[in-house]
PDB file of C-alpha atoms and ligand atoms in Angstrom:
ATOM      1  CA  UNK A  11       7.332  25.285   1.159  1.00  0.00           C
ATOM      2  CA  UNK A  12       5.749  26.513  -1.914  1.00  0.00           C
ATOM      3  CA  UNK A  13       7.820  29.316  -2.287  1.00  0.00           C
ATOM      4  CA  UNK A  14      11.121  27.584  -2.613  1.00  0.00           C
ATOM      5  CA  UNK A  15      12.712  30.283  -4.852  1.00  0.00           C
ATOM      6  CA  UNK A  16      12.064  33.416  -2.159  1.00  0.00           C
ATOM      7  CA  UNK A  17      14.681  34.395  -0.552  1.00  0.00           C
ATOM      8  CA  UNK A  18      16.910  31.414  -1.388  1.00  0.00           C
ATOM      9  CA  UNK A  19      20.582  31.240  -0.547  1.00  0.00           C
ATOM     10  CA  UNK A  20      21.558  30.106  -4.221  1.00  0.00           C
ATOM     11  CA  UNK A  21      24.629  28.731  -6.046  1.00  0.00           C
ATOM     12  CA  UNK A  22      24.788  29.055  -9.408  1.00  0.00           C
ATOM     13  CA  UNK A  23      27.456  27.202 -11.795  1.00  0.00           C
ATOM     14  CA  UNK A  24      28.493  29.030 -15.172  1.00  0.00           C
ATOM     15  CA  UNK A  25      26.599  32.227 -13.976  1.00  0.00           C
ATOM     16  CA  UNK A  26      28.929  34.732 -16.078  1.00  0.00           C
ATOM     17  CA  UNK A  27      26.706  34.829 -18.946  1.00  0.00           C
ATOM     18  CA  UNK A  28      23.783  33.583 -20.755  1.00  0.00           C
ATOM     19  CA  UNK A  29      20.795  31.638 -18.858  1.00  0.00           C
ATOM     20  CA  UNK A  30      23.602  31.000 -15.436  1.00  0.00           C
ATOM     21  CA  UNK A  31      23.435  35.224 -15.430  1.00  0.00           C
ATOM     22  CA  UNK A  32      19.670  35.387 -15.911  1.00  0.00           C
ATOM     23  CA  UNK A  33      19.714  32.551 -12.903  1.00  0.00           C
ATOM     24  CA  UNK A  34      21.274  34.671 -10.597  1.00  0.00           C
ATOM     25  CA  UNK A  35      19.363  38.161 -11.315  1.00  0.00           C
ATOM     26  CA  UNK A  36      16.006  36.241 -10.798  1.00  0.00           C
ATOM     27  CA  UNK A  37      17.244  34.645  -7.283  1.00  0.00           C
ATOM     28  CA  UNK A  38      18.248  38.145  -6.624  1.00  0.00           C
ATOM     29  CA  UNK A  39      15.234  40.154  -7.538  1.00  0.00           C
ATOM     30  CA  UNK A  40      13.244  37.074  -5.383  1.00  0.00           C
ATOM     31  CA  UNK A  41      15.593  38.651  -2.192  1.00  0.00           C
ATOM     32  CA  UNK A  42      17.828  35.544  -2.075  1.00  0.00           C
ATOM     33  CA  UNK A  43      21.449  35.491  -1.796  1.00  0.00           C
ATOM     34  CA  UNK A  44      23.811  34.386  -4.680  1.00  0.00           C
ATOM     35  CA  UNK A  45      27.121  32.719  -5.071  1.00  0.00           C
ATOM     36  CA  UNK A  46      27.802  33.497  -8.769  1.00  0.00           C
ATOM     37  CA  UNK A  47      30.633  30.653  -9.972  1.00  0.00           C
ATOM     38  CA  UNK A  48      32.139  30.427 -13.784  1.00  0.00           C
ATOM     39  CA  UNK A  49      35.540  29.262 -14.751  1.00  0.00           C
ATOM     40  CA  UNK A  50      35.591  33.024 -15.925  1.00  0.00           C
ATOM     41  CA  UNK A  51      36.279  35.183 -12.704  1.00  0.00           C
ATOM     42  CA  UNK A  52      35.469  38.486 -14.886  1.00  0.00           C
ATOM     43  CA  UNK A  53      32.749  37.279 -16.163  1.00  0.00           C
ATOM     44  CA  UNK A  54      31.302  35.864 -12.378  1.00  0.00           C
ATOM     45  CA  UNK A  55      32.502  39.758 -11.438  1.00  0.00           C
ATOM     46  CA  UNK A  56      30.178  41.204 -14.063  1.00  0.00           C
ATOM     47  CA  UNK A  57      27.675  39.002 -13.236  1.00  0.00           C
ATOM     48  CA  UNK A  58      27.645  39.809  -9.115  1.00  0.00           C
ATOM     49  CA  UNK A  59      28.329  43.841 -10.223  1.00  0.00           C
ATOM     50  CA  UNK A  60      24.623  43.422 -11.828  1.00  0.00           C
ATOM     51  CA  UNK A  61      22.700  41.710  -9.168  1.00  0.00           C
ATOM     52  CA  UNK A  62      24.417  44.433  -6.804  1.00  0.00           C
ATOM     53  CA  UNK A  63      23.104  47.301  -9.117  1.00  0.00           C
ATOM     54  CA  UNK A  64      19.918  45.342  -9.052  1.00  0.00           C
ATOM     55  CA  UNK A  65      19.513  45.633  -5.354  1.00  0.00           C
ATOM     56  CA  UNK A  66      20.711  41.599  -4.600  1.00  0.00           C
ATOM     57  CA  UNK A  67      23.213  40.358  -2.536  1.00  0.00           C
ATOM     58  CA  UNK A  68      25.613  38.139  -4.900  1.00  0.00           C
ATOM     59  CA  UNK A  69      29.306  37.144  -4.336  1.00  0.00           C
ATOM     60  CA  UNK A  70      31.401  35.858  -7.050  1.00  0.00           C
ATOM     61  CA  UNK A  71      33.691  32.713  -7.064  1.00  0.00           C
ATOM     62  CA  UNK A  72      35.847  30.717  -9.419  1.00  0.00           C
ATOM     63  CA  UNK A  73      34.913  27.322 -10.275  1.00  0.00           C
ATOM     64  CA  UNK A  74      35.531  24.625 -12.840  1.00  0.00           C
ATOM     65  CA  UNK A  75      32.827  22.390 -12.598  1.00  0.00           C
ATOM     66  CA  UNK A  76      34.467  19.825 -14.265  1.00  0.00           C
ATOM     67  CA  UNK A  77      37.021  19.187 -11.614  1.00  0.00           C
ATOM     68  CA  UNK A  78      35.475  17.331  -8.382  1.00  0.00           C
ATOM     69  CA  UNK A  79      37.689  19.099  -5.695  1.00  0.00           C
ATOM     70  CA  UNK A  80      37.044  22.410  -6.998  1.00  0.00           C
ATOM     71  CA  UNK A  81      32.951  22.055  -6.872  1.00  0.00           C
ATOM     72  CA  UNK A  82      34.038  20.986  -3.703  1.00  0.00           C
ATOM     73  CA  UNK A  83      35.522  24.143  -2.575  1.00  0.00           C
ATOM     74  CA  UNK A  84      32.575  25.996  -3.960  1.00  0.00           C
ATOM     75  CA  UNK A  85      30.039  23.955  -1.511  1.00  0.00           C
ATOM     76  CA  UNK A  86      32.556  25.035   1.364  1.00  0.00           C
ATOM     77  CA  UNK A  87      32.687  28.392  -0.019  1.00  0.00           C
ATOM     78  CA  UNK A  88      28.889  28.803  -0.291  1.00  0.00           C
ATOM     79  CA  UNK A  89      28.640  27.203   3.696  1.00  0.00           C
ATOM     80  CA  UNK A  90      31.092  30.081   4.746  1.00  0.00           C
ATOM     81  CA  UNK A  91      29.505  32.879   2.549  1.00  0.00           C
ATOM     82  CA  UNK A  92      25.872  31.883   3.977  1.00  0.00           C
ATOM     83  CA  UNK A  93      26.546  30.469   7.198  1.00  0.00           C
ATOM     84  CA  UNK A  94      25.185  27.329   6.174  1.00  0.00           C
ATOM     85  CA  UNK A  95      24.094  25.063   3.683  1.00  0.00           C
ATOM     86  CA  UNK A  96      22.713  26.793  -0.115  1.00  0.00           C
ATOM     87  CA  UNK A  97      19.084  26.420  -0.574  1.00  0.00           C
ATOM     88  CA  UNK A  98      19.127  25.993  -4.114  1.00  0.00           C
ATOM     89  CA  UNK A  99      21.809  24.896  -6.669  1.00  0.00           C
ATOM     90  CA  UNK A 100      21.083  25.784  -9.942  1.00  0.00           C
ATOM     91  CA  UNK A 101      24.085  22.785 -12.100  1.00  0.00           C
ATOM     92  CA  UNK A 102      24.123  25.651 -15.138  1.00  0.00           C
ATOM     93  CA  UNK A 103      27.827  25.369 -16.500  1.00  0.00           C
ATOM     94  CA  UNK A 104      27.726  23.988 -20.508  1.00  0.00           C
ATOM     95  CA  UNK A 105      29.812  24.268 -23.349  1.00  0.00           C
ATOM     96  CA  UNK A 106      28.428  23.719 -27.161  1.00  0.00           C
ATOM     97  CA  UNK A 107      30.493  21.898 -29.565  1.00  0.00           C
ATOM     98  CA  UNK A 108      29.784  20.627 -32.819  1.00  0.00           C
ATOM     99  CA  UNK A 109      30.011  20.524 -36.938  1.00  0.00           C
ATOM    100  CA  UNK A 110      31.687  17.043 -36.926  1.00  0.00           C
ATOM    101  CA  UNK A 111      30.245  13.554 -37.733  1.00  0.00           C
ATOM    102  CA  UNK A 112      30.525  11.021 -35.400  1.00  0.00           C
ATOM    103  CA  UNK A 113      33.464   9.244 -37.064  1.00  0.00           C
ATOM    104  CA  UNK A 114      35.541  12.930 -37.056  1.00  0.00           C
ATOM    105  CA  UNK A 115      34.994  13.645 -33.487  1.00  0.00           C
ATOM    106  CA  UNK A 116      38.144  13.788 -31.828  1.00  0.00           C
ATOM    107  CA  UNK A 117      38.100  12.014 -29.123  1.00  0.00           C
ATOM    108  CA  UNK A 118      39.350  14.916 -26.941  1.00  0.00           C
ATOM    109  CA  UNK A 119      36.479  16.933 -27.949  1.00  0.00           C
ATOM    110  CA  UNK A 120      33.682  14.245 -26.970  1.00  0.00           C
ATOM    111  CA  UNK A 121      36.027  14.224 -23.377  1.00  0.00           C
ATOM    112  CA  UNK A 122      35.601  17.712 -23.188  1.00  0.00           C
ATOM    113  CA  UNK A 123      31.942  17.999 -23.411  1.00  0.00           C
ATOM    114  CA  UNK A 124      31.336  15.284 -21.635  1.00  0.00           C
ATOM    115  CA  UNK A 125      33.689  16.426 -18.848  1.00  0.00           C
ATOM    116  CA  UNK A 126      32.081  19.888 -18.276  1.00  0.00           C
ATOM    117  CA  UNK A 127      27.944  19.633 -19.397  1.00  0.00           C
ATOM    118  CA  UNK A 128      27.641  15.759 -17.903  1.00  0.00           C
ATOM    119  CA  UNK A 129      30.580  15.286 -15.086  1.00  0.00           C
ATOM    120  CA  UNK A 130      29.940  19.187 -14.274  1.00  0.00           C
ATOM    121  CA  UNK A 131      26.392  18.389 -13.401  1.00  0.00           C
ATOM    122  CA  UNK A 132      27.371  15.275 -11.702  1.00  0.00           C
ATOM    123  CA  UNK A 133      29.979  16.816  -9.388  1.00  0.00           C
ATOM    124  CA  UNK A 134      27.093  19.038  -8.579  1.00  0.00           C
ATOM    125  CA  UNK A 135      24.677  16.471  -7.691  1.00  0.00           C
ATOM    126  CA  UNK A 136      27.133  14.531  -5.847  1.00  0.00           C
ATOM    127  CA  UNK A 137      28.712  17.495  -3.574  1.00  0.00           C
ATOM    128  CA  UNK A 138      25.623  18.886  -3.099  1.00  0.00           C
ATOM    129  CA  UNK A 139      22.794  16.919  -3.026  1.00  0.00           C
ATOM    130  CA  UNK A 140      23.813  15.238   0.671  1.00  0.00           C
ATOM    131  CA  UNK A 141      24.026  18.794   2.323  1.00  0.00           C
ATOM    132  CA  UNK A 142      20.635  19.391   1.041  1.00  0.00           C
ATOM    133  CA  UNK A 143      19.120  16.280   1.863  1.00  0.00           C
ATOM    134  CA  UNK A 144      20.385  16.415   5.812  1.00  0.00           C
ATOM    135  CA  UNK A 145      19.303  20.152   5.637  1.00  0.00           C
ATOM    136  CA  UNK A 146      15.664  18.237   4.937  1.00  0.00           C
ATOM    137  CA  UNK A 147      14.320  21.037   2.208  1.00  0.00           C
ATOM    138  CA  UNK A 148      15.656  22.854  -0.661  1.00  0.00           C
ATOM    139  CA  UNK A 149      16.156  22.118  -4.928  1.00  0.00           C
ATOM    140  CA  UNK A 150      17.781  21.357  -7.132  1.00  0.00           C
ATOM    141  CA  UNK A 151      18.516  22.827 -10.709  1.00  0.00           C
ATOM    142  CA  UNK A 152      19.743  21.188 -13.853  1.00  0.00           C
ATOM    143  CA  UNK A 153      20.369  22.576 -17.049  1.00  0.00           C
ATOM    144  CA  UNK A 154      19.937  20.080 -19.457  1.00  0.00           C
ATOM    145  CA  UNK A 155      18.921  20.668 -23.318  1.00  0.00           C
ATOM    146  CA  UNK A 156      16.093  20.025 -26.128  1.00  0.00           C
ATOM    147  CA  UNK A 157      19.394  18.216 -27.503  1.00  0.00           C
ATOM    148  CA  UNK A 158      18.469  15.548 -24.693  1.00  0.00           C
ATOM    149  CA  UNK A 159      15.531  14.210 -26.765  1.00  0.00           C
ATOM    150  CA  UNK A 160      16.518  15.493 -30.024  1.00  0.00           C
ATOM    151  CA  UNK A 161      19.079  14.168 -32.611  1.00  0.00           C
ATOM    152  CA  UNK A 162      20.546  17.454 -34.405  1.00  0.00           C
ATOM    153  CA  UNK A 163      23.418  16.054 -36.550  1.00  0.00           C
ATOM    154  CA  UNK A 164      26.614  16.834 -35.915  1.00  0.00           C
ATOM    155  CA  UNK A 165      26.456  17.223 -32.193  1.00  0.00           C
ATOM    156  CA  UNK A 166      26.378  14.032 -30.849  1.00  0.00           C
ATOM    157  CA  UNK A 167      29.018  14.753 -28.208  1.00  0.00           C
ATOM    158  CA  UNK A 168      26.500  17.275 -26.875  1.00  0.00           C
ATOM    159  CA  UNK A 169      23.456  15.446 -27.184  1.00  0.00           C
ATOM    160  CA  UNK A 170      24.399  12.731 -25.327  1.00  0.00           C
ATOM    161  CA  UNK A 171      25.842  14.920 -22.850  1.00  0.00           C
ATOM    162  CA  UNK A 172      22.591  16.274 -22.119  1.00  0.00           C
ATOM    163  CA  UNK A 173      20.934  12.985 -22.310  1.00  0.00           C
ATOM    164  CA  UNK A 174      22.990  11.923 -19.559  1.00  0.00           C
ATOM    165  CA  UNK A 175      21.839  14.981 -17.754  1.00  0.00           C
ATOM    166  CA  UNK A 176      18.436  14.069 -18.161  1.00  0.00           C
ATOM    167  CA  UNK A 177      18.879  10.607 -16.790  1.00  0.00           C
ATOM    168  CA  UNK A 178      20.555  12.005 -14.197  1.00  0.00           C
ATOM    169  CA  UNK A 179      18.207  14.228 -12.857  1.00  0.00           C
ATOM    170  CA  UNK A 180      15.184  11.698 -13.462  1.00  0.00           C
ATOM    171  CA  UNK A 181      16.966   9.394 -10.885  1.00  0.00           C
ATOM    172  CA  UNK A 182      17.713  12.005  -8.048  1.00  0.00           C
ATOM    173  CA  UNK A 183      14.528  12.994  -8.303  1.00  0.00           C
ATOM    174  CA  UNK A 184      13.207   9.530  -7.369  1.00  0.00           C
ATOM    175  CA  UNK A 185      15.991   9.044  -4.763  1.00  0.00           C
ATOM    176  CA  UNK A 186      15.049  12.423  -3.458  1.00  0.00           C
ATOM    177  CA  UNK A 187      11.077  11.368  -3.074  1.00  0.00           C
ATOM    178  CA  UNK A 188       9.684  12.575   0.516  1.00  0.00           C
ATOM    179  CA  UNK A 189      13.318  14.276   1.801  1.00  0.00           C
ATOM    180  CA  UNK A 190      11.520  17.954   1.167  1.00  0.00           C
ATOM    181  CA  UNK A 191      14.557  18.358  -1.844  1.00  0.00           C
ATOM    182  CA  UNK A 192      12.953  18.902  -5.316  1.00  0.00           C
ATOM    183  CA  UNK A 193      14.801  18.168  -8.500  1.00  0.00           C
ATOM    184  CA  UNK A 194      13.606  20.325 -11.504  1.00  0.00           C
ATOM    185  CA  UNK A 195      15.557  19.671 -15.152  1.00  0.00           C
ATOM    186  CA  UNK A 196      15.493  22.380 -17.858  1.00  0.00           C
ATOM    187  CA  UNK A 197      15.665  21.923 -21.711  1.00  0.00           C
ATOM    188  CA  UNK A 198      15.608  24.893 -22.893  1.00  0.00           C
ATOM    189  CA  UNK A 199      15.651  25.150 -27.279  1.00  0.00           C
ATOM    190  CA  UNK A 200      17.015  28.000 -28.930  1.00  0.00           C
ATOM    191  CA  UNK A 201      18.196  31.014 -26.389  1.00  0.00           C
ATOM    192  CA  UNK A 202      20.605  33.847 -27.986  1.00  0.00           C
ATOM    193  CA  UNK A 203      23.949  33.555 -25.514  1.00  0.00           C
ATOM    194  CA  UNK A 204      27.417  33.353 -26.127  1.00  0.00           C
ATOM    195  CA  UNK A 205      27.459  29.326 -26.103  1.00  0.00           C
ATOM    196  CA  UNK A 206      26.330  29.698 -30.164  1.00  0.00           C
ATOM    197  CA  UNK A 207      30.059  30.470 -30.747  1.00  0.00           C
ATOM    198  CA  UNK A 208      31.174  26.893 -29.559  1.00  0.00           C
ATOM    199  CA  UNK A 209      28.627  25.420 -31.626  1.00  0.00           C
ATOM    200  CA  UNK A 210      29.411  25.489 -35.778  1.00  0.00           C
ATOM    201  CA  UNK A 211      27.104  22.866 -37.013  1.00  0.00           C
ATOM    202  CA  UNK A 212      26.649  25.928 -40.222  1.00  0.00           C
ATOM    203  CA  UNK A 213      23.714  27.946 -40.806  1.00  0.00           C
ATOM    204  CA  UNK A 214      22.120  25.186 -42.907  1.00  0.00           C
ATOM    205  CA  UNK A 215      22.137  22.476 -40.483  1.00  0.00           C
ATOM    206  CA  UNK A 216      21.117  24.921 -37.598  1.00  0.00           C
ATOM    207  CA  UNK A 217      18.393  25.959 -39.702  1.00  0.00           C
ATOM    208  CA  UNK A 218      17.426  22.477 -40.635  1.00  0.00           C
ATOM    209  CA  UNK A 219      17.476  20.867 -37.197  1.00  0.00           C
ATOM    210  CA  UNK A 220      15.938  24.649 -36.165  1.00  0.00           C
ATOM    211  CA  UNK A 221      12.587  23.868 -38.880  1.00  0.00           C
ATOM    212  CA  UNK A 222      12.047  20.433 -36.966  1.00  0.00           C
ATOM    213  CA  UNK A 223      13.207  21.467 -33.541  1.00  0.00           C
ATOM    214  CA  UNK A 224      13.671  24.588 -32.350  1.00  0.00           C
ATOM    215  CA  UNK A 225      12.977  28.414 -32.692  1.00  0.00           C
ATOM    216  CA  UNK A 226      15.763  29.736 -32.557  1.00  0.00           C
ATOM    217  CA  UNK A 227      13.991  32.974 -32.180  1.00  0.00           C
ATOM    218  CA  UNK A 228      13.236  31.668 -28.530  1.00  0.00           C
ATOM    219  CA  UNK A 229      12.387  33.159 -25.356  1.00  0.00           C
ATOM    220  CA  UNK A 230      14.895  35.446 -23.586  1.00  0.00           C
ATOM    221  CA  UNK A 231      17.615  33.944 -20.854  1.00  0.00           C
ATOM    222  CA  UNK A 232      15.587  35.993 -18.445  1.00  0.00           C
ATOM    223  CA  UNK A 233      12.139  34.965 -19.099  1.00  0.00           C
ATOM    224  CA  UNK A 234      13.842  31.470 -19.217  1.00  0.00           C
ATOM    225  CA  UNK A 235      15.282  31.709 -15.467  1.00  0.00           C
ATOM    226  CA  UNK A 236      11.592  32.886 -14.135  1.00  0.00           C
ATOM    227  CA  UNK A 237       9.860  29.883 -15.909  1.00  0.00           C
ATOM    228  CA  UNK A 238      12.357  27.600 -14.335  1.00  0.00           C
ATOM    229  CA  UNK A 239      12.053  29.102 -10.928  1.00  0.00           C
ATOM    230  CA  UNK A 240       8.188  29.387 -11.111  1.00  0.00           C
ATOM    231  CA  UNK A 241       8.423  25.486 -11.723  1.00  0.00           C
ATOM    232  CA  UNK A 242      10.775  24.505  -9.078  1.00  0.00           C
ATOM    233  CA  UNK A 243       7.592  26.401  -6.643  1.00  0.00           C
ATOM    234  CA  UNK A 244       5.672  24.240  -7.977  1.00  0.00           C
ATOM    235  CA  UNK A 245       7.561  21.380  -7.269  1.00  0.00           C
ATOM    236  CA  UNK A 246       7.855  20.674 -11.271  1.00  0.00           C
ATOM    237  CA  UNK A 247      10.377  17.997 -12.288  1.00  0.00           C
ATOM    238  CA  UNK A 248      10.623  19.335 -16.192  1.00  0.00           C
ATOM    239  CA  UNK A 249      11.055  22.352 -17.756  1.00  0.00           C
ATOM    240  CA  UNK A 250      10.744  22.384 -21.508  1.00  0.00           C
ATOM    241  CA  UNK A 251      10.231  26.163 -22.279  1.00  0.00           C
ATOM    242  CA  UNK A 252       9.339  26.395 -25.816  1.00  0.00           C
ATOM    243  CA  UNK A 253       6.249  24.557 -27.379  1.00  0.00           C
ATOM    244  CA  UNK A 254       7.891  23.063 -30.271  1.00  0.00           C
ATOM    245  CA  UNK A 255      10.281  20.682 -27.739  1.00  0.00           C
ATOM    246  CA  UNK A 256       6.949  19.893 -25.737  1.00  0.00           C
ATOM    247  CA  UNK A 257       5.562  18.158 -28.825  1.00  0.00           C
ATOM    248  CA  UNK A 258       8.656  16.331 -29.108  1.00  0.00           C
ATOM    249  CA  UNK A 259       8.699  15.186 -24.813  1.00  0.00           C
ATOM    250  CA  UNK A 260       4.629  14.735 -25.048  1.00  0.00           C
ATOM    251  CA  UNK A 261       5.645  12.137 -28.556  1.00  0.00           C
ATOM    252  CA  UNK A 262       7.808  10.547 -26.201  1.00  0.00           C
ATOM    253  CA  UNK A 263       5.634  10.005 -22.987  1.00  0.00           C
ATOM    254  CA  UNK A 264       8.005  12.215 -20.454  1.00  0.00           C
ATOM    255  CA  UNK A 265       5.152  14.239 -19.439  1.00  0.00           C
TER     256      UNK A 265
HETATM  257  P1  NAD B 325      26.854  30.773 -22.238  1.00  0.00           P
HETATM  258  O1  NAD B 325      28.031  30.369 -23.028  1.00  0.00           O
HETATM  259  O2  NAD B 325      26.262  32.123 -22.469  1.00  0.00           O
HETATM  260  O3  NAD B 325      27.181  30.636 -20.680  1.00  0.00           O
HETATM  261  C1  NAD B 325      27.838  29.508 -20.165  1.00  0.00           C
HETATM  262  C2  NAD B 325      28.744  29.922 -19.013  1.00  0.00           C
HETATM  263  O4  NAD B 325      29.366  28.724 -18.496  1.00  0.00           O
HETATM  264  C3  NAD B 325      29.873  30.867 -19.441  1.00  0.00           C
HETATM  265  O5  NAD B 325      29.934  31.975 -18.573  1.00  0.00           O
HETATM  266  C4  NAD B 325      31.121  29.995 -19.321  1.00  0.00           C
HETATM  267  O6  NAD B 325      32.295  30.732 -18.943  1.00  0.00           O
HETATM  268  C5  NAD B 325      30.724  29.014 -18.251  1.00  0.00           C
HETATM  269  N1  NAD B 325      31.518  27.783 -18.293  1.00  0.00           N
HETATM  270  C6  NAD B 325      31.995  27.123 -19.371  1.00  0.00           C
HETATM  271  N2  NAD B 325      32.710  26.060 -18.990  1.00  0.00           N
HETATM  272  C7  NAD B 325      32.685  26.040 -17.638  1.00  0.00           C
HETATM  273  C8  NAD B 325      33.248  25.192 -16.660  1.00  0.00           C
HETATM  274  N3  NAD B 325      34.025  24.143 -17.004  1.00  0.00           N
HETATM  275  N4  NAD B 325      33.002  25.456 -15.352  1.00  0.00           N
HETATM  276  C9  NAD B 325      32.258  26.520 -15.005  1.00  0.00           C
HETATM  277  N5  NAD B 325      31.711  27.377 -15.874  1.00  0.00           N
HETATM  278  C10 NAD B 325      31.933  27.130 -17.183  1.00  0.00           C
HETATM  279  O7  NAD B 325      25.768  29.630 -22.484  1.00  0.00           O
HETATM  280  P2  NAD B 325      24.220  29.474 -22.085  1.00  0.00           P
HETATM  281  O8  NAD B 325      23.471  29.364 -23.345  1.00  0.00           O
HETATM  282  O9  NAD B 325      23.820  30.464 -21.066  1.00  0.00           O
HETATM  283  O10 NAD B 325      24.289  28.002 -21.459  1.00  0.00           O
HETATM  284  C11 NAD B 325      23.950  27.689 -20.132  1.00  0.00           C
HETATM  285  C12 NAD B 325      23.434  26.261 -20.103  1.00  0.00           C
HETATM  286  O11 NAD B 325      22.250  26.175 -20.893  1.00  0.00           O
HETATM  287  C13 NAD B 325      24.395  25.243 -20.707  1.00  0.00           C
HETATM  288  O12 NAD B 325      24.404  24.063 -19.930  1.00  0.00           O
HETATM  289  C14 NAD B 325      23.817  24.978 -22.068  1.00  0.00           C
HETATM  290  O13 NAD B 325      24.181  23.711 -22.574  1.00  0.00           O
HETATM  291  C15 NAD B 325      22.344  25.086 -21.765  1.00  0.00           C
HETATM  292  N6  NAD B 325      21.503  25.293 -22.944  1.00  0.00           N
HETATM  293  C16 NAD B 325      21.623  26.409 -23.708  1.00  0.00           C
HETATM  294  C17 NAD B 325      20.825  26.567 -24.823  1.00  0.00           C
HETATM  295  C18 NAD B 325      20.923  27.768 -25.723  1.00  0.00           C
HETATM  296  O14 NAD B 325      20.329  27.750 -26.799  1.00  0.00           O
HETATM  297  N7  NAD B 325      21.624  28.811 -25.348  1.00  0.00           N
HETATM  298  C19 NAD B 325      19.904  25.573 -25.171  1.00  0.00           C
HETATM  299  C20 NAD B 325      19.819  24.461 -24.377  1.00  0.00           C
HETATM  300  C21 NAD B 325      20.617  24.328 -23.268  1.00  0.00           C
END
């Protein structure tokens, strides 16, 4: 229907803080049901405590998204939790790294981005995506980045991450054409959450890749989550909240 987002049995992936929080207080306030994951079980427990206190119905989980078997256990989790298959999967879970070149990367660091913002959203897509499809309706969520059509220095493990998560969700969206499952991508800019910490590119180069970019005084994770959800009613494949990156995916012909 057109109202996808009401009363939606959710999952959400890295819903302990930030925009995977604001996720599941939105689903909640729209009367759906919400399986709050993060590889941080106090965090996923703060999270569920204030959808409760909100008036929604939220249970919290443990999940890594960047392990296969344990997004696997989520879907079962979320079948037994709901009775049946989620409605909508918000793929949330990201890390920020950055402040090297290319040539000082470790390697283990581009494996570990890579591993949780592109294989994360991958197991996601791939555990999910067939439930929803033999269910015949329901979306799905991705939380990409601006940094998937942008080139800030020093954070090409990330950028590429979220490039991949953009290509990603471009093609399940065309694979998904006429099955009543919607695929909506989100590249949000600059959002205040705790994923700045990972991210120490220094205050120059933020506020050099921020003056062609971003705002880093951008919206709020909340108003964030009810953009994205509005769009996903619509049916809306992207989601670029802030003007600035809309120039940028308008210069580039994505919309
Ligand atoms: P955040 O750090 O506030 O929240 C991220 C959550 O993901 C945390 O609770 C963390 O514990 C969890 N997480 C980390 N690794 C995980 C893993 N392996 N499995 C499961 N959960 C894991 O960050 P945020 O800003 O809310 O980021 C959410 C998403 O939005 C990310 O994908 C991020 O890349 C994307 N994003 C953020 C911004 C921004 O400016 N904040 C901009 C563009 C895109």
């Amino acid at each position: 229907g057109s109202r996808r987002t009401q009363q939606a049995d959710a999952v959400v992936t890295g819903a302990g803080s930030g925009i995977g929080r604001a996720f599941a207080l939105e689903i909640g306030k729209r009367g759906g049901r919400v399986i709050c994951s993060d590889i941080d079980a106090e965090r996923a427990r703060e999270t569920v405590e204030l959808v409760s206190a909100a008036g929604g119905k939220a249970f919290d989980t443990v999940c890594d998204v960047s392990s296969l078997a344990e997004v696997a256990t989520l879907a079962h989790t979320a079948e037994e939790w709901f009775g049946k298959n989620p409605d909508l999967v918000v793929n949330n879970a990201g890390i920020g790294r950055g402040g090297t070149l290319i040539g000082e990367t470790p390697p283990a660091e581009w494996h570990q981005v890579l591993d949780v913002n592109l294989w994360g959203v991958i197991h996601g897509c791939h555990v999910f995506t067939p439930r929803l499809r033999e269910a015949g309706h329901g979306a799905i969520v991705n939380v990409a980045s601006a940094a998937a059509f942008g080139s800030a220095p020093r954070m090409a493990a990330y950028n590429v991450s979220k490039a991949g998560v953009l290509a990603l969700s471009e093609t399940l969206a065309a694979e998904l054409s006429g099955t009543g499952v919607t695929v909506t991508v989100l590249c949000p800019t600059g959002v205040r959450t705790n994923i700045l910490e990972g991210v120490s590119i220094g205050d120059e180069n933020l506020q050099r890749w921020g003056d062609r970019l971003i705002r880093w005084t951008g919206r709020p994770p909340g108003s964030i989550a009810r953009t994205t959800l509005d769009a996903v009613d619509r049916g809306q494949l992207y989601v670029v909240p802030q003007l600035e990156a809309k120039a940028i995916w308008q210069s580039k012909r994505l919309l």
